[in-house]
CSV table of C-alpha atoms in Angstrom, one decimal:
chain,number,residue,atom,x,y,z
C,24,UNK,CA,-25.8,-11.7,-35.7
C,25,UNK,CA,-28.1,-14.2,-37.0
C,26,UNK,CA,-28.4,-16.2,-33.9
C,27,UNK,CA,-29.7,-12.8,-32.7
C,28,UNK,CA,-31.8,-12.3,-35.5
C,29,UNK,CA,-33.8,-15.6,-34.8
C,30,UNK,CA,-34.1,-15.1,-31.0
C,31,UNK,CA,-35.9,-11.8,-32.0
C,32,UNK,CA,-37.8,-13.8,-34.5
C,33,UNK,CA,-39.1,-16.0,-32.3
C,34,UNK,CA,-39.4,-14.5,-29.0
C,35,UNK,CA,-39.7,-10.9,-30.0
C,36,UNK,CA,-42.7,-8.8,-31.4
C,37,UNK,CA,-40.5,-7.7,-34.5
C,38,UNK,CA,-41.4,-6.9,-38.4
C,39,UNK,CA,-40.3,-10.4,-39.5
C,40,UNK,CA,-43.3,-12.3,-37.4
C,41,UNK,CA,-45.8,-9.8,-37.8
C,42,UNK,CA,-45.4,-8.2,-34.8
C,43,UNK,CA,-45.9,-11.3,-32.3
C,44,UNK,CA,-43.7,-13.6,-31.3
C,45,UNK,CA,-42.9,-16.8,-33.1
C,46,UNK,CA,-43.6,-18.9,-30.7
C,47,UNK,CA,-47.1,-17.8,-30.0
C,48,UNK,CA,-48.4,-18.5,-33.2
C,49,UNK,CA,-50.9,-20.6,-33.5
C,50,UNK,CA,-48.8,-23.1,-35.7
C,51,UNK,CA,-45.8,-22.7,-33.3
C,52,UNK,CA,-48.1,-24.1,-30.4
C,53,UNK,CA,-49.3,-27.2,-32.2
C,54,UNK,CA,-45.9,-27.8,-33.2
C,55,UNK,CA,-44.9,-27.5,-29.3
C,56,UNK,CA,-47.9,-29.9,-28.0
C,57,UNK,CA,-47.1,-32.5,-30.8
C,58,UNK,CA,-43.6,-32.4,-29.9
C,59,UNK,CA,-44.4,-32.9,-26.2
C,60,UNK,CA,-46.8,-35.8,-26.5
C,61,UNK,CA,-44.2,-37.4,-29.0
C,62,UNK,CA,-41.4,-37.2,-26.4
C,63,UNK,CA,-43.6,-38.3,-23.7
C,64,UNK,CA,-44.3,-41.0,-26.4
C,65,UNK,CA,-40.6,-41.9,-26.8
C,66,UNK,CA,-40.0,-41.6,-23.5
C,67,UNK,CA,-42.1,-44.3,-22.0
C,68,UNK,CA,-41.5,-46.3,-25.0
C,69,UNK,CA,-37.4,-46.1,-23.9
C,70,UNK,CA,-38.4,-47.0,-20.6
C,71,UNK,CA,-41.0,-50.2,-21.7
C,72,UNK,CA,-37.9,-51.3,-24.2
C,73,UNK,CA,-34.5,-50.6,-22.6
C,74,UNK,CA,-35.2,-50.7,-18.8
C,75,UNK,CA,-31.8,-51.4,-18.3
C,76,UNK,CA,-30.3,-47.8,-19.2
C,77,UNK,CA,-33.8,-45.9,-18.3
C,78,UNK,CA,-34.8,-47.0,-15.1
C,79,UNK,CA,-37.7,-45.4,-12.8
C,80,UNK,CA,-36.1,-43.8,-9.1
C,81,UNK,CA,-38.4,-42.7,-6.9
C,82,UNK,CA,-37.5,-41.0,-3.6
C,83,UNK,CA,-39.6,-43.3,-1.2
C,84,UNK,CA,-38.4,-43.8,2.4
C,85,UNK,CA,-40.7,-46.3,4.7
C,86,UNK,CA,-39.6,-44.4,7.1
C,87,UNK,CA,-41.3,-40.7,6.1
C,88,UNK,CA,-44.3,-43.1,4.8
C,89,UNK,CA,-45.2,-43.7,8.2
C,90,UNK,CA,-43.9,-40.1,9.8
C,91,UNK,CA,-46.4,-38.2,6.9
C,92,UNK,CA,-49.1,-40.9,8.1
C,93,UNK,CA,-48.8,-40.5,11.3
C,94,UNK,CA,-48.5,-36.7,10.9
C,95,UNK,CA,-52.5,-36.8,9.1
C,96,UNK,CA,-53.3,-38.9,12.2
C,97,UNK,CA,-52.7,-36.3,14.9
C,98,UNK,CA,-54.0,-33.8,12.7
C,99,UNK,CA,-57.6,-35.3,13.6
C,100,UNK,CA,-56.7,-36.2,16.9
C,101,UNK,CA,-55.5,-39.8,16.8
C,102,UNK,CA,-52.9,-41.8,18.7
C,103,UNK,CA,-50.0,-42.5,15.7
C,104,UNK,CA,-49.1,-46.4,14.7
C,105,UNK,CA,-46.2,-47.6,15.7
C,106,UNK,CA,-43.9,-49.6,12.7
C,107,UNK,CA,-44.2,-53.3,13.3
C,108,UNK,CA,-41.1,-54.7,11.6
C,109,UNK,CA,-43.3,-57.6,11.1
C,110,UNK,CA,-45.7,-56.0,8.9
C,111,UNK,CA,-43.0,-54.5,7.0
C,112,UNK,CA,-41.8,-57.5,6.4
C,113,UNK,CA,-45.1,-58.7,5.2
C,114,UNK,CA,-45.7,-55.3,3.2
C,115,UNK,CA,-42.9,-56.1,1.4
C,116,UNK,CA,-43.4,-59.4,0.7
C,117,UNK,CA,-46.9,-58.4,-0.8
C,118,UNK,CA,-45.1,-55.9,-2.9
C,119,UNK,CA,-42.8,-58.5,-4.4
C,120,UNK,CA,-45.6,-60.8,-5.1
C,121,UNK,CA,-47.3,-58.3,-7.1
C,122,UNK,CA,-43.9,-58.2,-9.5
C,123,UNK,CA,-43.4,-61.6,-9.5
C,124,UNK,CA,-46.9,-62.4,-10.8
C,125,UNK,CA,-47.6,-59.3,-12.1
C,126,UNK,CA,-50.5,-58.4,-10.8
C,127,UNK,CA,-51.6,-54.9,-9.3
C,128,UNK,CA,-54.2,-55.3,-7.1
C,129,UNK,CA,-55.6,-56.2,-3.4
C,130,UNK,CA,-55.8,-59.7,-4.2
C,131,UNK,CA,-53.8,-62.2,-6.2
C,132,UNK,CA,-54.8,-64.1,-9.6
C,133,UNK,CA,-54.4,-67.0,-7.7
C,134,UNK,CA,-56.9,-65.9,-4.8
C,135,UNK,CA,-54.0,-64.9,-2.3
C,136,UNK,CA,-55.2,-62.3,-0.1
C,137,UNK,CA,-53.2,-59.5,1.4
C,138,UNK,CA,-54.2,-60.9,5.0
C,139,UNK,CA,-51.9,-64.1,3.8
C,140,UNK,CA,-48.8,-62.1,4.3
C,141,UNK,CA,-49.7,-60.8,7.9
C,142,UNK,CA,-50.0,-64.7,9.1
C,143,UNK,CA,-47.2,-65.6,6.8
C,144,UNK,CA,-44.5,-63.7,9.5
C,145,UNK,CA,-46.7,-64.2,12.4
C,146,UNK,CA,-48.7,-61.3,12.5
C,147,UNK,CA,-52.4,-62.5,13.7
C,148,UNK,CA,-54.5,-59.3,13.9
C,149,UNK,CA,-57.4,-58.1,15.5
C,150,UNK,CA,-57.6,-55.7,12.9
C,151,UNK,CA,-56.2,-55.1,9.3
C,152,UNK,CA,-56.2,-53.1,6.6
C,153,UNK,CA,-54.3,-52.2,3.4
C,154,UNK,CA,-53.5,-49.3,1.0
C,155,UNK,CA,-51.4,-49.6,-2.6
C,156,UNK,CA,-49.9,-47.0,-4.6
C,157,UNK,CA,-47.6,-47.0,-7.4
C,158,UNK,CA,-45.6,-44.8,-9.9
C,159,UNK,CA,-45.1,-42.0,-7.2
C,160,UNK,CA,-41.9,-39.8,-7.4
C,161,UNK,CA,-42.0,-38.9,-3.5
C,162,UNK,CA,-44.0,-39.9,0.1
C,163,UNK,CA,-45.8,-36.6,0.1
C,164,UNK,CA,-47.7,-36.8,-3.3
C,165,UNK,CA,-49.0,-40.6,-2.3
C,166,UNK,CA,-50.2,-39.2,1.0
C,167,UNK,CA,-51.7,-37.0,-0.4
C,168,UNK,CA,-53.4,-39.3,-2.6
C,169,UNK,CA,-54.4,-41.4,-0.4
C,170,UNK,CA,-56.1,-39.0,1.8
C,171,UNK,CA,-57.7,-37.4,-1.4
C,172,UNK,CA,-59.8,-40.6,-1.7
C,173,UNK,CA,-62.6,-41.4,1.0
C,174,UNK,CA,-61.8,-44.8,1.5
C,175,UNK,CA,-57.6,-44.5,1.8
C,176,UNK,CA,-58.1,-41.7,4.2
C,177,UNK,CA,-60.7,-44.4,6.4
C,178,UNK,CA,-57.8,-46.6,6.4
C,179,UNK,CA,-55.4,-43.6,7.5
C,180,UNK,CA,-57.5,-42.1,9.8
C,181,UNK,CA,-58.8,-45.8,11.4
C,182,UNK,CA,-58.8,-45.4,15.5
C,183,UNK,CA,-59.0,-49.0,15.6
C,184,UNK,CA,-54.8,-49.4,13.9
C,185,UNK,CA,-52.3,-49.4,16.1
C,186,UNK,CA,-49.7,-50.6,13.9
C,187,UNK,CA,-48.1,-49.9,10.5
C,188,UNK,CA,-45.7,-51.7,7.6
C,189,UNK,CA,-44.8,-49.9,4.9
C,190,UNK,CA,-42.9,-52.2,1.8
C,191,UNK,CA,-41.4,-49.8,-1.0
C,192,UNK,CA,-40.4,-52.3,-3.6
C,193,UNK,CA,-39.1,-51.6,-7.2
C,194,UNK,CA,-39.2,-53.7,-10.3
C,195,UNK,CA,-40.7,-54.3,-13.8
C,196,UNK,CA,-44.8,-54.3,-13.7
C,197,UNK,CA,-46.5,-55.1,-17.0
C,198,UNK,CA,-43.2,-54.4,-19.0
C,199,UNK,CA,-42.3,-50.9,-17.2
C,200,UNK,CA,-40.3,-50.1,-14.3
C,201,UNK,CA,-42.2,-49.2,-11.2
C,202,UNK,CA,-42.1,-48.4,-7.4
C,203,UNK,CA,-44.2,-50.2,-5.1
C,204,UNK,CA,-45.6,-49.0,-1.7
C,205,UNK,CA,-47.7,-51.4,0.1
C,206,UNK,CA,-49.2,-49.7,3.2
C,207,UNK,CA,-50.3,-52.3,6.2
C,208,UNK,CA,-51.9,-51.4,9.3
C,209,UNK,CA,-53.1,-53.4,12.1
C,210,UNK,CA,-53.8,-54.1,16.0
C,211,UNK,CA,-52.2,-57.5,16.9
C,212,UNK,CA,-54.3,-59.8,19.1
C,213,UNK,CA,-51.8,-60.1,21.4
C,214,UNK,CA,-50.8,-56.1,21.7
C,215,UNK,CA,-54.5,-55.5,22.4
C,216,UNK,CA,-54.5,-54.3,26.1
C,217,UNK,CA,-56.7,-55.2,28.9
C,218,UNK,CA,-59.2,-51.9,29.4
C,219,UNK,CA,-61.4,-52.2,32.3
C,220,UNK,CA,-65.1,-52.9,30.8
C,221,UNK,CA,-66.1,-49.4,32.9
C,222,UNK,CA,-63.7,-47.1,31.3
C,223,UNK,CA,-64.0,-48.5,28.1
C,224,UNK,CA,-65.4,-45.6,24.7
C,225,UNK,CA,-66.2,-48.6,22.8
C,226,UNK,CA,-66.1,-52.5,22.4
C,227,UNK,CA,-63.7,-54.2,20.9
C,228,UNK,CA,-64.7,-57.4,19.5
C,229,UNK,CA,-61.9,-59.9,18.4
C,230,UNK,CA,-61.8,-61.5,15.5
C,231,UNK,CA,-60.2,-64.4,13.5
C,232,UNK,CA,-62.2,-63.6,10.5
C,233,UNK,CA,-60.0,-61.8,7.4
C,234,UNK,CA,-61.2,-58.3,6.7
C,235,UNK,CA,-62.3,-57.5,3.5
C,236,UNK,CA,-60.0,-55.1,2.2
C,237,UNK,CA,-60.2,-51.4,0.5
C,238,UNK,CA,-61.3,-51.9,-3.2
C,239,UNK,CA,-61.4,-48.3,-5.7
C,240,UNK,CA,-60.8,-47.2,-9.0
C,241,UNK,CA,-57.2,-45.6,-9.7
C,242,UNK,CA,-57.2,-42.2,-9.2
C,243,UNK,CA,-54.0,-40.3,-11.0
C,244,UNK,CA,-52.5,-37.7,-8.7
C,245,UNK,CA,-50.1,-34.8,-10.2
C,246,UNK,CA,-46.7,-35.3,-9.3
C,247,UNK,CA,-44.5,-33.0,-7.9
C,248,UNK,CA,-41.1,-32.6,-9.8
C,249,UNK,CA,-38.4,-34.7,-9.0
C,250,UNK,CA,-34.7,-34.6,-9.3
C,251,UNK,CA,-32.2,-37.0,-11.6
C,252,UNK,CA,-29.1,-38.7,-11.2
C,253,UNK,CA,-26.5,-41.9,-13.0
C,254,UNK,CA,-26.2,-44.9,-11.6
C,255,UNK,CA,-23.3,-47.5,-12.4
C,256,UNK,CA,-24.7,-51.2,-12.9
C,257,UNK,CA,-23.4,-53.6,-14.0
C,258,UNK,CA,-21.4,-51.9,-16.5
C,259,UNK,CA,-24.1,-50.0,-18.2
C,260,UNK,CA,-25.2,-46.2,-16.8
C,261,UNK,CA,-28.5,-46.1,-16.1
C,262,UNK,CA,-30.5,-42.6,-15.3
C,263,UNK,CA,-32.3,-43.5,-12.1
C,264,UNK,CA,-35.0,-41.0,-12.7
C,265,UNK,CA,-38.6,-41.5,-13.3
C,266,UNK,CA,-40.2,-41.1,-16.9
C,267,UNK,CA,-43.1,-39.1,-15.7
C,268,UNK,CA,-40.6,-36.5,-14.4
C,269,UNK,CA,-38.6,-35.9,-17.6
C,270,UNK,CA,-42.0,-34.9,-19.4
C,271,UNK,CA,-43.3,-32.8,-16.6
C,272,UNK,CA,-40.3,-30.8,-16.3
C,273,UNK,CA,-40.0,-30.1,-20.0
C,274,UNK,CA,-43.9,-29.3,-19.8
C,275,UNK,CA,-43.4,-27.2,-17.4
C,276,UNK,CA,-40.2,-25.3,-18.5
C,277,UNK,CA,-42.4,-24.9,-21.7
C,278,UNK,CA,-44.9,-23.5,-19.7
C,279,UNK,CA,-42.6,-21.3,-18.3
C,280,UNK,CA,-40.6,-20.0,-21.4
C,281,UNK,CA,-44.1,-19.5,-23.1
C,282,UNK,CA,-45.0,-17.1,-20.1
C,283,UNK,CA,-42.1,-15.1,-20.2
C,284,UNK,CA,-42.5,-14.4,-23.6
C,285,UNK,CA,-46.0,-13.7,-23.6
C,286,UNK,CA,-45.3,-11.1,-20.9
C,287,UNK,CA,-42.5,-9.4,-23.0
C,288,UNK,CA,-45.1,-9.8,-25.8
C,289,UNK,CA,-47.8,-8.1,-24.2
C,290,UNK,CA,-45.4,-5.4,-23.1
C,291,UNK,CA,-43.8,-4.4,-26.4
C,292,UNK,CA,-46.9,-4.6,-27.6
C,293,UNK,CA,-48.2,-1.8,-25.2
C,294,UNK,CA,-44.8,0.5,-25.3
C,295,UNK,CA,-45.5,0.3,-28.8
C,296,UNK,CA,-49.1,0.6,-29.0
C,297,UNK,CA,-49.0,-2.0,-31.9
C,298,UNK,CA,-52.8,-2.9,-33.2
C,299,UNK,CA,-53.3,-6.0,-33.8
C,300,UNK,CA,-55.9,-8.1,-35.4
C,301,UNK,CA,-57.4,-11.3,-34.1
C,302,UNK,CA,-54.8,-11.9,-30.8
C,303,UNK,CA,-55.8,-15.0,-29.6
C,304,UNK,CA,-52.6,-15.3,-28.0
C,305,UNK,CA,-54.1,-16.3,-24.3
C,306,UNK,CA,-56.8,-18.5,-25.4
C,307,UNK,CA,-54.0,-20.4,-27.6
C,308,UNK,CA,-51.5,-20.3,-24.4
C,309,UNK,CA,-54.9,-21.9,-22.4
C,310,UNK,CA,-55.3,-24.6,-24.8
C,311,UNK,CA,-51.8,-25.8,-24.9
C,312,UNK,CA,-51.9,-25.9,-21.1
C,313,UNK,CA,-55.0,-28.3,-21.5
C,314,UNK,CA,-53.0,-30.6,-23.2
C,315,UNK,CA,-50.5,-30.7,-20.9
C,316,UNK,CA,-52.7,-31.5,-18.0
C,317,UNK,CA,-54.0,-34.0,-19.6
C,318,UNK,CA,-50.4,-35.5,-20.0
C,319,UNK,CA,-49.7,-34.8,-16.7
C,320,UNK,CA,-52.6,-36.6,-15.4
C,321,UNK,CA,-52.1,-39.7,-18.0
C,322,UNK,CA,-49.1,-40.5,-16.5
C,323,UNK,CA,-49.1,-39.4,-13.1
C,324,UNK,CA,-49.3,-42.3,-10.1
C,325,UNK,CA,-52.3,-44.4,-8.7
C,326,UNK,CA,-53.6,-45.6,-5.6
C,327,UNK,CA,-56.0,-48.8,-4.8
């Protein structure tokens, strides 16, 4: 009886909350948004501290990297790149790099470039070309970043590739678990076929000279939700699931929850033709959904 009592008090329009749900005060919401920025807090603090039993799983296959690539590519028209196990091999390598020195960026504190692993497994290009993203729960939401930024999508959308690596790598970056992909494209000077002058679009000048590769800003990206799992290693269970997901699907089942009862709010309400004074229930509901965005975006992945 009382646990029914308090479910009435906090989700129902009743006497005992002034006819409007508990939860849609105005002090209820601050208490919700604190709470959520607090756990996101804890959260990422658990994963900075303890990597060992909260690890970050992302579900990245090269494999779907380069179908979803590909896929944007005959969207416009264009021939799709053929995996080079070569440039895997050097994507990979890059990726590694980057956790070993801890570094995320095109090029290395120590001046490496990301043209250094192409040559390093043989790979001597014609062209080249690079795209990073980390922190990304699935392939789709880094394509998707990638082709939301203008010079990513050049990279994608280049008619002068022929080839792609793709190096998913996963590791400790600055203190925090992290998943790698390093994107390589290229046309090999030696896969670059012999086109009679007459029928040729365009020229094609060869070059030993490094390209310059793709510098931006970081752009977070929204991440789709993601599912979790236990892992056995070494002795100790470990949740193989990503940080960011645990906050967004609490957000969101917050979201949710605070829906529902805003709709059985609004319809008691009405049955009842209860007056009210002062309902800012929607504009409240609006500005705890700001906050969450902005959580959301905090933490979601970047690309460079």
């Amino acid at each position: 009886m009382f646990v029914l009592k308090l479910l009435v008090h906090y989700f129902i329009p009743h006497e005992s909350n002034n006819q409007k749900a508990k939860v849609l005060h105005p002090k209820s919401l601050g208490l919700i948004a604190i709470f959520l920025i607090a756990f996101q807090f804890v959260v990422s603090l658990g994963n900075t501290s303890f990597p060992q039993v909260l690890g970050y799983a992302a579900n990245i296959v090269p494999s779907e990297v380069v179908r979803q690539t590909n896929a944007q590519r005959s969207a416009v028209g264009l021939s799709p790149l053929t995996e080079n196990s070569d440039l895997s091999s050097a994507a990979i390598a890059k990726g590694n790099d980057m956790l070993a020195k801890g570094y995320w960026a095109h090029f290395a504190p120590d001046g490496t470039s990301p043209w250094t692993f192409f040559t390093q497994f043989g790979y001597k290009y014609q062209y080249a070309g690079e795209n990073l993203a980390r922190d990304f729960s699935d392939v789709s939401s880094a394509i998707n970043a990638w082709m939301s930024s203008p010079t990513h999508k050049e990279n994608i959308l280049n008619p002068h590739y022929k080839e792609i690596g793709i190096g998913v790598v996963e590791g400790s970056l600055a203190g925090a678990n992290t998943t790698i992909i390093v994107q390589f494209f290229g046309t090999s000077l030696s896969g670059s076929p012999s086109v009679p002058v007459a029928k040729a679009k365009e020229t094609m000048i060869v070059s030993n000279e490094s390209p310059k590769p793709i510098a931006q800003v970081s752009t977070p990206v929204p991440l789709p939700l993601q599912t979790s799992g236990v892992e056995a290693v070494t002795g100790v269970t470990k949740f193989t699931s990503s940080p960011f997901s645990f906050t967004k699907n609490l957000s969101l089942a917050v979201v949710g929850i605070l829906l529902l009862v805003l709709s059985i709010d609004l319809a008691v309400v009405r049955r009842k033709r209860i007056a009210r004074i002062g309902g800012r229930t929607l504009a409240h509901i609006s500005y705890l959904g700001m906050i969450l965005a902005v959580i959301l975006i905090l933490k979601a992945g970047q690309i460079i």
